[in-house]
């Protein structure tokens, strides 16, 4: 095991104000079980889980309440014991509506129905994979890709590098940092399990240079690990935590354009929190029913890193952190670069909620956007080496074809362009619009082709 | 189904929720600051006529911008200071002593025809100040090529004089001022184009503030220098330090709206400007050529952007 500095710098990137000092030194605190949980069936990338409980059902903590529904999907387990009060559409942090189980918590009965613990050394690869799936684990960094799918590449693809994403380049967020600091040994165990599942790839642990304490905690935990394991110290640059850029920064491989995945270049990237969750799921049989969320921002009384059951409403999180110090003007689920502004505090956490930010008027930048002046700042900032100016002008003129020609589908929506735009153009929004309409068109074409095929 | 009623009114917007402090007005202000040294030098050399020209152009541009936006029933854009920059740049590219009504006509042309007609800031295909200068050069050829001598009030009997490039054109290399005078700017010419030292100070400020990048100024000037070396028409320093090459390379060709966005595009753009400028000087009937060179390159800028579209990360 050794620690090395990243030698490969990707193009572009920006330096947003990090504001991590608000919560970075706050040890993880466990939230007392709230009276009510809102557990969404759509917490991951892919098809939402199928709800398998009814209103009035009495369920136990750890019980499966949402069934995996398709290949890219993952099940949902109850984060607490209690009674199903309602099953209804609720607003998800990302803005869509999804089925959610509203659970009235029975706090007297807080024993978790664990899965049987597994000995990872004797368990087979299939048993371990099954466990990851049963525990309902998906990527906890933000995208929420089902982990069992990621850990089970098709037979023609081989994983050479397992990359642990501990960059946490999003401003304000310190959840991953605290996990690395406090749960480094769990991460090590998770790595060993994942190595077994993936057939012994080399391991690279990527951490941004501004987290020296986390790096030394990991160095200690991994000191006597065997095999090809390196901690790669990345320069502080947003979006260092982007999967593609992390792969480039650690092993200098370039993931081709979508629909290619990291596995196409022999890499699997997993967030450090997810790795710790895998260790818990295997060794202790704990399903993924709680996670660490950073609650921060200048409008919160005491910023904290909270270990909360999944489905905790933002209102409960805010109350646990002392409530509002200033009137919040904007509430963000996630970080300031890629997080989602939410309309109210009734939204609940999911497996991917890494942060909840309450920002007062002082730290919310309000603007009116102007015309593109062609300054090229977005071109210099774009880590995907696109020309965001051209794309934004194309979408503004409703020329989606031109946007597609400008490779808008490669956009990772990191926001570096819009961050640096002096005309404050909502470039990410333009890109999303183009991507959505291109996806819709492709889907329609596919459906039409299918129909034509059937007609024959 | 019905979402719970709450008393909360949070701001909703697309990510990112963080923004760089550098805004449009800040950039325009930086350009104005960068132009102050050369403005001061112009006023020192040419006196009150320079002051009147600058004041006329800037105020006319602001008024025209306001009137145009009102006529188009759009929000006012005076606050972004872009009209001030256009007015100042136009004035710096005019000879001191020009009848003020001509400066007014030029300013109106710059804002109305060259900018707002196309839809305002960001939409204009040509640099407004240069388009106006070209228009004025054709419309008012005499006054636009009558140059006050620096410190003209000291020699009331001969107040005007030919520019160094006019001497070069007519083969009078001996009458070209010495290198130090060219550097400081003690020569006839447009108000803001003469003082290379002041212009370079401004350009360094813009580079440090990251308002411009080195690509266009360096390739522009290097191309001019190489052409001068190869053609042997006039000494290299004369070609570079006169006829608006420095102001053109650092302030006019770097105009965001009318120059390419990519680094490679900027390199091509700078080379093109330098080359066309020198071709006009050698073969054209105008002794200068910098403004026309930039205008021509402005026209091909969209094409350059297409050519030099960066290859996305991961694309094959």
mmCIF file of N, CA and C in Angstrom, chain A residues 276-390:
data_model
loop_
_atom_site.group_PDB
_atom_site.id
_atom_site.type_symbol
_atom_site.label_atom_id
_atom_site.label_comp_id
_atom_site.label_asym_id
_atom_site.label_seq_id
_atom_site.Cartn_x
_atom_site.Cartn_y
_atom_site.Cartn_z
ATOM 1 N N UNK A 276 -18.506 1.218 2.565
ATOM 2 C CA UNK A 276 -18.752 0.944 3.981
ATOM 3 C C UNK A 276 -20.092 0.226 4.149
ATOM 4 N N UNK A 277 -21.089 0.614 3.344
ATOM 5 C CA UNK A 277 -22.409 -0.028 3.416
ATOM 6 C C UNK A 277 -22.312 -1.497 3.012
ATOM 7 N N UNK A 278 -21.457 -1.778 2.028
ATOM 8 C CA UNK A 278 -21.274 -3.170 1.597
ATOM 9 C C UNK A 278 -20.675 -3.990 2.744
ATOM 10 N N UNK A 279 -19.688 -3.411 3.424
ATOM 11 C CA UNK A 279 -19.070 -4.114 4.554
ATOM 12 C C UNK A 279 -20.123 -4.437 5.614
ATOM 13 N N UNK A 280 -20.978 -3.462 5.941
ATOM 14 C CA UNK A 280 -22.028 -3.669 6.944
ATOM 15 C C UNK A 280 -23.018 -4.741 6.498
ATOM 16 N N UNK A 281 -23.359 -4.696 5.202
ATOM 17 C CA UNK A 281 -24.364 -5.633 4.689
ATOM 18 C C UNK A 281 -23.853 -7.062 4.764
ATOM 19 N N UNK A 282 -22.565 -7.251 4.501
ATOM 20 C CA UNK A 282 -22.021 -8.608 4.489
ATOM 21 C C UNK A 282 -21.713 -9.068 5.904
ATOM 22 N N UNK A 283 -20.938 -8.288 6.620
ATOM 23 C CA UNK A 283 -20.457 -8.758 7.913
ATOM 24 C C UNK A 283 -21.543 -8.751 8.980
ATOM 25 N N UNK A 284 -22.373 -7.702 8.969
ATOM 26 C CA UNK A 284 -23.382 -7.592 10.023
ATOM 27 C C UNK A 284 -24.781 -7.913 9.520
ATOM 28 N N UNK A 285 -24.933 -8.041 8.205
ATOM 29 C CA UNK A 285 -26.255 -8.301 7.656
ATOM 30 C C UNK A 285 -27.159 -7.081 7.676
ATOM 31 N N UNK A 286 -26.563 -5.890 7.784
ATOM 32 C CA UNK A 286 -27.369 -4.658 7.834
ATOM 33 C C UNK A 286 -27.785 -4.224 6.435
ATOM 34 N N UNK A 287 -29.078 -4.099 6.192
ATOM 35 C CA UNK A 287 -29.479 -3.543 4.897
ATOM 36 C C UNK A 287 -29.189 -2.042 4.857
ATOM 37 N N UNK A 288 -29.235 -1.465 3.652
ATOM 38 C CA UNK A 288 -28.989 -0.025 3.530
ATOM 39 C C UNK A 288 -30.264 0.724 3.903
ATOM 40 N N UNK A 289 -30.380 1.057 5.189
ATOM 41 C CA UNK A 289 -31.579 1.762 5.650
ATOM 42 C C UNK A 289 -31.213 3.049 6.377
ATOM 43 N N UNK A 290 -29.943 3.363 6.431
ATOM 44 C CA UNK A 290 -29.559 4.658 6.999
ATOM 45 C C UNK A 290 -28.303 5.139 6.290
ATOM 46 N N UNK A 291 -28.084 6.430 6.333
ATOM 47 C CA UNK A 291 -26.890 6.973 5.709
ATOM 48 C C UNK A 291 -26.488 8.291 6.383
ATOM 49 N N UNK A 292 -25.245 8.702 6.120
ATOM 50 C CA UNK A 292 -24.769 9.963 6.683
ATOM 51 C C UNK A 292 -25.098 11.087 5.698
ATOM 52 N N UNK A 293 -25.715 12.113 6.219
ATOM 53 C CA UNK A 293 -26.061 13.276 5.410
ATOM 54 C C UNK A 293 -25.478 14.511 6.082
ATOM 55 N N UNK A 294 -24.827 15.359 5.320
ATOM 56 C CA UNK A 294 -24.327 16.618 5.874
ATOM 57 C C UNK A 294 -25.461 17.636 5.854
ATOM 58 N N UNK A 295 -25.776 18.179 7.019
ATOM 59 C CA UNK A 295 -26.762 19.259 7.073
ATOM 60 C C UNK A 295 -25.967 20.529 7.329
ATOM 61 N N UNK A 296 -25.998 21.449 6.389
ATOM 62 C CA UNK A 296 -25.119 22.613 6.523
ATOM 63 C C UNK A 296 -25.748 23.847 5.883
ATOM 64 N N UNK A 297 -24.972 24.880 5.782
ATOM 65 C CA UNK A 297 -25.455 26.136 5.234
ATOM 66 C C UNK A 297 -25.503 27.197 6.311
ATOM 67 N N UNK A 298 -25.566 28.456 5.874
ATOM 68 C CA UNK A 298 -25.505 29.546 6.853
ATOM 69 C C UNK A 298 -26.832 29.792 7.567
ATOM 70 N N UNK A 299 -27.905 29.096 7.150
ATOM 71 C CA UNK A 299 -29.190 29.351 7.788
ATOM 72 C C UNK A 299 -29.509 28.308 8.858
ATOM 73 N N UNK A 300 -28.592 27.364 9.080
ATOM 74 C CA UNK A 300 -28.856 26.317 10.061
ATOM 75 C C UNK A 300 -28.089 26.647 11.344
ATOM 76 N N UNK A 301 -28.706 26.362 12.500
ATOM 77 C CA UNK A 301 -28.072 26.742 13.761
ATOM 78 C C UNK A 301 -26.759 25.996 13.958
ATOM 79 N N UNK A 302 -26.823 24.643 13.929
ATOM 80 C CA UNK A 302 -25.538 23.943 14.068
ATOM 81 C C UNK A 302 -25.395 22.885 12.985
ATOM 82 N N UNK A 303 -24.545 23.174 12.020
ATOM 83 C CA UNK A 303 -24.307 22.211 10.943
ATOM 84 C C UNK A 303 -23.773 20.904 11.510
ATOM 85 N N UNK A 304 -24.241 19.791 10.942
ATOM 86 C CA UNK A 304 -23.861 18.479 11.475
ATOM 87 C C UNK A 304 -23.749 17.469 10.357
ATOM 88 N N UNK A 305 -23.049 16.360 10.687
ATOM 89 C CA UNK A 305 -23.094 15.192 9.823
ATOM 90 C C UNK A 305 -23.984 14.186 10.536
ATOM 91 N N UNK A 306 -25.143 13.936 9.979
ATOM 92 C CA UNK A 306 -26.177 13.180 10.672
ATOM 93 C C UNK A 306 -26.325 11.793 10.065
ATOM 94 N N UNK A 307 -26.307 10.770 10.939
ATOM 95 C CA UNK A 307 -26.627 9.422 10.498
ATOM 96 C C UNK A 307 -28.119 9.255 10.717
ATOM 97 N N UNK A 308 -28.889 9.274 9.630
ATOM 98 C CA UNK A 308 -30.345 9.285 9.764
ATOM 99 C C UNK A 308 -30.946 8.132 8.987
ATOM 100 N N UNK A 309 -32.071 7.597 9.475
ATOM 101 C CA UNK A 309 -32.751 6.556 8.703
ATOM 102 C C UNK A 309 -33.201 7.109 7.357
ATOM 103 N N UNK A 310 -33.127 6.295 6.325
ATOM 104 C CA UNK A 310 -33.556 6.754 5.009
ATOM 105 C C UNK A 310 -35.058 6.980 5.043
ATOM 106 N N UNK A 311 -35.479 8.133 4.569
ATOM 107 C CA UNK A 311 -36.887 8.493 4.635
ATOM 108 C C UNK A 311 -37.162 9.562 5.673
ATOM 109 N N UNK A 312 -36.112 10.033 6.345
ATOM 110 C CA UNK A 312 -36.273 11.134 7.294
ATOM 111 C C UNK A 312 -36.618 12.401 6.522
ATOM 112 N N UNK A 313 -37.625 13.110 6.976
ATOM 113 C CA UNK A 313 -37.954 14.339 6.256
ATOM 114 C C UNK A 313 -36.908 15.400 6.572
ATOM 115 N N UNK A 314 -36.749 16.315 5.613
ATOM 116 C CA UNK A 314 -35.786 17.398 5.807
ATOM 117 C C UNK A 314 -36.144 18.213 7.055
ATOM 118 N N UNK A 315 -37.453 18.267 7.337
ATOM 119 C CA UNK A 315 -37.900 19.030 8.504
ATOM 120 C C UNK A 315 -37.296 18.444 9.785
ATOM 121 N N UNK A 316 -37.310 17.098 9.883
ATOM 122 C CA UNK A 316 -36.736 16.449 11.062
ATOM 123 C C UNK A 316 -35.226 16.676 11.147
ATOM 124 N N UNK A 317 -34.565 16.649 9.991
ATOM 125 C CA UNK A 317 -33.112 16.880 9.980
ATOM 126 C C UNK A 317 -32.791 18.292 10.458
ATOM 127 N N UNK A 318 -33.572 19.243 9.956
ATOM 128 C CA UNK A 318 -33.346 20.646 10.335
ATOM 129 C C UNK A 318 -33.568 20.819 11.833
ATOM 130 N N UNK A 319 -34.647 20.197 12.359
ATOM 131 C CA UNK A 319 -34.943 20.322 13.789
ATOM 132 C C UNK A 319 -33.806 19.742 14.617
ATOM 133 N N UNK A 320 -33.240 18.608 14.165
ATOM 134 C CA UNK A 320 -32.143 17.965 14.895
ATOM 135 C C UNK A 320 -30.899 18.858 14.914
ATOM 136 N N UNK A 321 -30.741 19.652 13.885
ATOM 137 C CA UNK A 321 -29.563 20.520 13.810
ATOM 138 C C UNK A 321 -29.838 21.899 14.397
ATOM 139 N N UNK A 322 -30.801 21.968 15.287
ATOM 140 C CA UNK A 322 -31.038 23.210 16.022
ATOM 141 C C UNK A 322 -31.994 24.163 15.341
ATOM 142 N N UNK A 323 -32.521 23.783 14.198
ATOM 143 C CA UNK A 323 -33.474 24.643 13.516
ATOM 144 C C UNK A 323 -32.812 25.732 12.685
ATOM 145 N N UNK A 324 -33.634 26.699 12.309
ATOM 146 C CA UNK A 324 -33.142 27.742 11.410
ATOM 147 C C UNK A 324 -32.605 28.935 12.180
ATOM 148 N N UNK A 325 -31.404 29.341 11.790
ATOM 149 C CA UNK A 325 -30.786 30.516 12.409
ATOM 150 C C UNK A 325 -31.232 31.765 11.664
ATOM 151 N N UNK A 326 -31.271 31.646 10.345
ATOM 152 C CA UNK A 326 -31.750 32.719 9.487
ATOM 153 C C UNK A 326 -32.866 32.131 8.634
ATOM 154 N N UNK A 327 -33.641 33.011 8.027
ATOM 155 C CA UNK A 327 -34.707 32.524 7.162
ATOM 156 C C UNK A 327 -34.061 31.908 5.910
ATOM 157 N N UNK A 328 -34.321 30.618 5.666
ATOM 158 C CA UNK A 328 -33.684 30.031 4.481
ATOM 159 C C UNK A 328 -34.335 30.541 3.197
ATOM 160 N N UNK A 329 -33.506 30.960 2.246
ATOM 161 C CA UNK A 329 -34.029 31.435 0.968
ATOM 162 C C UNK A 329 -34.026 30.302 -0.038
ATOM 163 N N UNK A 330 -33.066 29.395 0.124
ATOM 164 C CA UNK A 330 -32.973 28.281 -0.808
ATOM 165 C C UNK A 330 -32.583 27.040 -0.025
ATOM 166 N N UNK A 331 -33.256 25.940 -0.316
ATOM 167 C CA UNK A 331 -32.915 24.671 0.328
ATOM 168 C C UNK A 331 -32.455 23.721 -0.760
ATOM 169 N N UNK A 332 -31.266 23.170 -0.565
ATOM 170 C CA UNK A 332 -30.676 22.348 -1.607
ATOM 171 C C UNK A 332 -30.461 20.930 -1.107
ATOM 172 N N UNK A 333 -30.942 19.984 -1.885
ATOM 173 C CA UNK A 333 -30.679 18.585 -1.592
ATOM 174 C C UNK A 333 -29.414 18.210 -2.361
ATOM 175 N N UNK A 334 -28.314 18.011 -1.628
ATOM 176 C CA UNK A 334 -27.018 17.774 -2.270
ATOM 177 C C UNK A 334 -26.115 18.968 -2.057
ATOM 178 N N UNK A 335 -25.137 19.141 -2.931
ATOM 179 C CA UNK A 335 -24.222 20.268 -2.795
ATOM 180 C C UNK A 335 -24.639 21.431 -3.669
ATOM 181 N N UNK A 336 -23.872 22.506 -3.636
ATOM 182 C CA UNK A 336 -24.291 23.693 -4.392
ATOM 183 C C UNK A 336 -24.024 23.563 -5.895
ATOM 184 N N UNK A 337 -23.172 22.644 -6.305
ATOM 185 C CA UNK A 337 -22.880 22.554 -7.736
ATOM 186 C C UNK A 337 -23.868 21.666 -8.499
ATOM 187 N N UNK A 338 -24.220 20.529 -7.913
ATOM 188 C CA UNK A 338 -25.116 19.624 -8.638
ATOM 189 C C UNK A 338 -26.391 19.293 -7.876
ATOM 190 N N UNK A 339 -26.547 19.881 -6.693
ATOM 191 C CA UNK A 339 -27.713 19.566 -5.881
ATOM 192 C C UNK A 339 -28.994 20.131 -6.469
ATOM 193 N N UNK A 340 -30.112 19.695 -5.893
ATOM 194 C CA UNK A 340 -31.420 20.136 -6.385
ATOM 195 C C UNK A 340 -32.046 21.105 -5.394
ATOM 196 N N UNK A 341 -32.514 22.235 -5.877
ATOM 197 C CA UNK A 341 -33.266 23.148 -5.027
ATOM 198 C C UNK A 341 -34.632 22.521 -4.793
ATOM 199 N N UNK A 342 -35.074 22.458 -3.546
ATOM 200 C CA UNK A 342 -36.359 21.820 -3.254
ATOM 201 C C UNK A 342 -37.357 22.855 -2.757
ATOM 202 N N UNK A 343 -38.655 22.614 -3.008
ATOM 203 C CA UNK A 343 -39.657 23.630 -2.679
ATOM 204 C C UNK A 343 -40.062 23.662 -1.210
ATOM 205 N N UNK A 344 -39.901 22.550 -0.484
ATOM 206 C CA UNK A 344 -40.306 22.564 0.915
ATOM 207 C C UNK A 344 -39.503 21.548 1.712
ATOM 208 N N UNK A 345 -39.746 21.505 3.010
ATOM 209 C CA UNK A 345 -38.970 20.625 3.885
ATOM 210 C C UNK A 345 -39.665 19.285 4.118
ATOM 211 N N UNK A 346 -40.750 19.027 3.388
ATOM 212 C CA UNK A 346 -41.455 17.759 3.571
ATOM 213 C C UNK A 346 -40.855 16.636 2.742
ATOM 214 N N UNK A 347 -39.864 16.991 1.932
ATOM 215 C CA UNK A 347 -39.183 15.981 1.145
ATOM 216 C C UNK A 347 -38.297 15.169 2.088
ATOM 217 N N UNK A 348 -38.137 13.877 1.753
ATOM 218 C CA UNK A 348 -37.384 13.007 2.653
ATOM 219 C C UNK A 348 -36.086 12.543 2.021
ATOM 220 N N UNK A 349 -35.170 12.109 2.878
ATOM 221 C CA UNK A 349 -33.874 11.652 2.386
ATOM 222 C C UNK A 349 -34.031 10.320 1.641
ATOM 223 N N UNK A 350 -33.081 10.090 0.741
ATOM 224 C CA UNK A 350 -33.031 8.818 0.026
ATOM 225 C C UNK A 350 -31.631 8.244 0.210
ATOM 226 N N UNK A 351 -31.368 7.127 -0.457
ATOM 227 C CA UNK A 351 -30.049 6.509 -0.345
ATOM 228 C C UNK A 351 -28.947 7.399 -0.918
ATOM 229 N N UNK A 352 -29.321 8.378 -1.719
ATOM 230 C CA UNK A 352 -28.300 9.216 -2.361
ATOM 231 C C UNK A 352 -28.220 10.629 -1.770
ATOM 232 N N UNK A 353 -28.954 10.891 -0.686
ATOM 233 C CA UNK A 353 -28.943 12.254 -0.134
ATOM 234 C C UNK A 353 -27.657 12.484 0.656
ATOM 235 N N UNK A 354 -26.703 13.110 0.021
ATOM 236 C CA UNK A 354 -25.419 13.316 0.680
ATOM 237 C C UNK A 354 -25.413 14.603 1.486
ATOM 238 N N UNK A 355 -26.330 15.496 1.180
ATOM 239 C CA UNK A 355 -26.323 16.751 1.905
ATOM 240 C C UNK A 355 -27.671 17.450 1.859
ATOM 241 N N UNK A 356 -27.880 18.298 2.839
ATOM 242 C CA UNK A 356 -29.052 19.168 2.865
ATOM 243 C C UNK A 356 -28.542 20.542 3.269
ATOM 244 N N UNK A 357 -28.701 21.505 2.364
ATOM 245 C CA UNK A 357 -28.169 22.838 2.636
ATOM 246 C C UNK A 357 -29.303 23.841 2.781
ATOM 247 N N UNK A 358 -29.226 24.616 3.840
ATOM 248 C CA UNK A 358 -30.169 25.717 4.015
ATOM 249 C C UNK A 358 -29.378 27.007 3.855
ATOM 250 N N UNK A 359 -29.664 27.719 2.793
ATOM 251 C CA UNK A 359 -28.909 28.934 2.537
ATOM 252 C C UNK A 359 -29.795 30.150 2.733
ATOM 253 N N UNK A 360 -29.259 31.135 3.435
ATOM 254 C CA UNK A 360 -30.027 32.361 3.640
ATOM 255 C C UNK A 360 -29.866 33.254 2.413
ATOM 256 N N UNK A 361 -30.605 34.314 2.412
ATOM 257 C CA UNK A 361 -30.551 35.287 1.324
ATOM 258 C C UNK A 361 -29.134 35.739 1.013
ATOM 259 N N UNK A 362 -28.318 35.835 2.077
ATOM 260 C CA UNK A 362 -26.950 36.330 1.903
ATOM 261 C C UNK A 362 -26.121 35.436 0.988
ATOM 262 N N UNK A 363 -26.325 34.126 1.108
ATOM 263 C CA UNK A 363 -25.467 33.249 0.309
ATOM 264 C C UNK A 363 -26.180 32.667 -0.904
ATOM 265 N N UNK A 364 -27.370 33.183 -1.185
ATOM 266 C CA UNK A 364 -28.020 32.753 -2.422
ATOM 267 C C UNK A 364 -27.783 33.821 -3.474
ATOM 268 N N UNK A 365 -27.221 33.401 -4.568
ATOM 269 C CA UNK A 365 -26.909 34.337 -5.635
ATOM 270 C C UNK A 365 -28.101 34.390 -6.578
ATOM 271 N N UNK A 366 -28.788 35.521 -6.598
ATOM 272 C CA UNK A 366 -29.916 35.648 -7.509
ATOM 273 C C UNK A 366 -29.513 36.487 -8.704
ATOM 274 N N UNK A 367 -29.966 36.099 -9.858
ATOM 275 C CA UNK A 367 -29.468 36.755 -11.053
ATOM 276 C C UNK A 367 -30.513 36.714 -12.160
ATOM 277 N N UNK A 368 -30.332 37.591 -13.140
ATOM 278 C CA UNK A 368 -31.078 37.449 -14.374
ATOM 279 C C UNK A 368 -30.036 37.115 -15.428
ATOM 280 N N UNK A 369 -30.360 36.190 -16.291
ATOM 281 C CA UNK A 369 -29.338 35.789 -17.246
ATOM 282 C C UNK A 369 -29.411 36.673 -18.478
ATOM 283 N N UNK A 370 -28.260 36.864 -19.082
ATOM 284 C CA UNK A 370 -28.149 37.734 -20.250
ATOM 285 C C UNK A 370 -27.769 36.931 -21.476
ATOM 286 N N UNK A 371 -27.484 37.647 -22.554
ATOM 287 C CA UNK A 371 -27.078 36.946 -23.771
ATOM 288 C C UNK A 371 -25.654 36.422 -23.654
ATOM 289 N N UNK A 372 -25.348 35.388 -24.419
ATOM 290 C CA UNK A 372 -23.993 34.847 -24.448
ATOM 291 C C UNK A 372 -23.092 35.863 -25.134
ATOM 292 N N UNK A 373 -21.970 36.211 -24.504
ATOM 293 C CA UNK A 373 -21.050 37.164 -25.133
ATOM 294 C C UNK A 373 -19.839 36.446 -25.709
ATOM 295 N N UNK A 374 -19.912 35.112 -25.765
ATOM 296 C CA UNK A 374 -18.857 34.371 -26.468
ATOM 297 C C UNK A 374 -17.506 34.446 -25.773
ATOM 298 N N UNK A 375 -17.497 34.676 -24.475
ATOM 299 C CA UNK A 375 -16.213 34.935 -23.816
ATOM 300 C C UNK A 375 -15.346 33.694 -23.714
ATOM 301 N N UNK A 376 -15.967 32.523 -23.792
ATOM 302 C CA UNK A 376 -15.180 31.293 -23.782
ATOM 303 C C UNK A 376 -14.819 30.779 -22.404
ATOM 304 N N UNK A 377 -15.335 31.405 -21.345
ATOM 305 C CA UNK A 377 -15.034 30.908 -19.999
ATOM 306 C C UNK A 377 -15.591 29.502 -19.796
ATOM 307 N N UNK A 378 -16.782 29.247 -20.354
ATOM 308 C CA UNK A 378 -17.368 27.917 -20.197
ATOM 309 C C UNK A 378 -16.563 26.871 -20.957
ATOM 310 N N UNK A 379 -16.022 27.269 -22.099
ATOM 311 C CA UNK A 379 -15.208 26.338 -22.884
ATOM 312 C C UNK A 379 -13.959 25.964 -22.094
ATOM 313 N N UNK A 380 -13.394 26.961 -21.412
ATOM 314 C CA UNK A 380 -12.201 26.682 -20.614
ATOM 315 C C UNK A 380 -12.554 25.874 -19.370
ATOM 316 N N UNK A 381 -13.780 26.022 -18.861
ATOM 317 C CA UNK A 381 -14.149 25.350 -17.614
ATOM 318 C C UNK A 381 -14.655 23.931 -17.842
ATOM 319 N N UNK A 382 -15.179 23.638 -19.024
ATOM 320 C CA UNK A 382 -15.875 22.362 -19.236
ATOM 321 C C UNK A 382 -14.918 21.170 -19.148
ATOM 322 N N UNK A 383 -15.103 20.308 -18.148
ATOM 323 C CA UNK A 383 -14.209 19.155 -18.027
ATOM 324 C C UNK A 383 -14.448 18.109 -19.109
ATOM 325 N N UNK A 384 -15.582 18.193 -19.785
ATOM 326 C CA UNK A 384 -15.867 17.252 -20.871
ATOM 327 C C UNK A 384 -15.375 17.798 -22.212
ATOM 328 N N UNK A 385 -14.741 18.956 -22.181
ATOM 329 C CA UNK A 385 -14.208 19.594 -23.392
ATOM 330 C C UNK A 385 -15.283 19.825 -24.447
ATOM 331 N N UNK A 386 -16.445 20.242 -23.980
ATOM 332 C CA UNK A 386 -17.511 20.618 -24.911
ATOM 333 C C UNK A 386 -17.415 22.127 -25.143
ATOM 334 N N UNK A 387 -18.292 22.639 -26.008
ATOM 335 C CA UNK A 387 -18.414 24.081 -26.155
ATOM 336 C C UNK A 387 -19.799 24.478 -25.623
ATOM 337 N N UNK A 388 -19.908 24.674 -24.300
ATOM 338 C CA UNK A 388 -21.219 24.943 -23.704
ATOM 339 C C UNK A 388 -21.882 26.181 -24.293
ATOM 340 N N UNK A 389 -21.079 27.166 -24.709
ATOM 341 C CA UNK A 389 -21.657 28.393 -25.273
ATOM 342 C C UNK A 389 -22.466 28.053 -26.520
ATOM 343 N N UNK A 390 -21.857 27.270 -27.384
ATOM 344 C CA UNK A 390 -22.537 26.895 -28.617
ATOM 345 C C UNK A 390 -23.795 26.083 -28.328
#
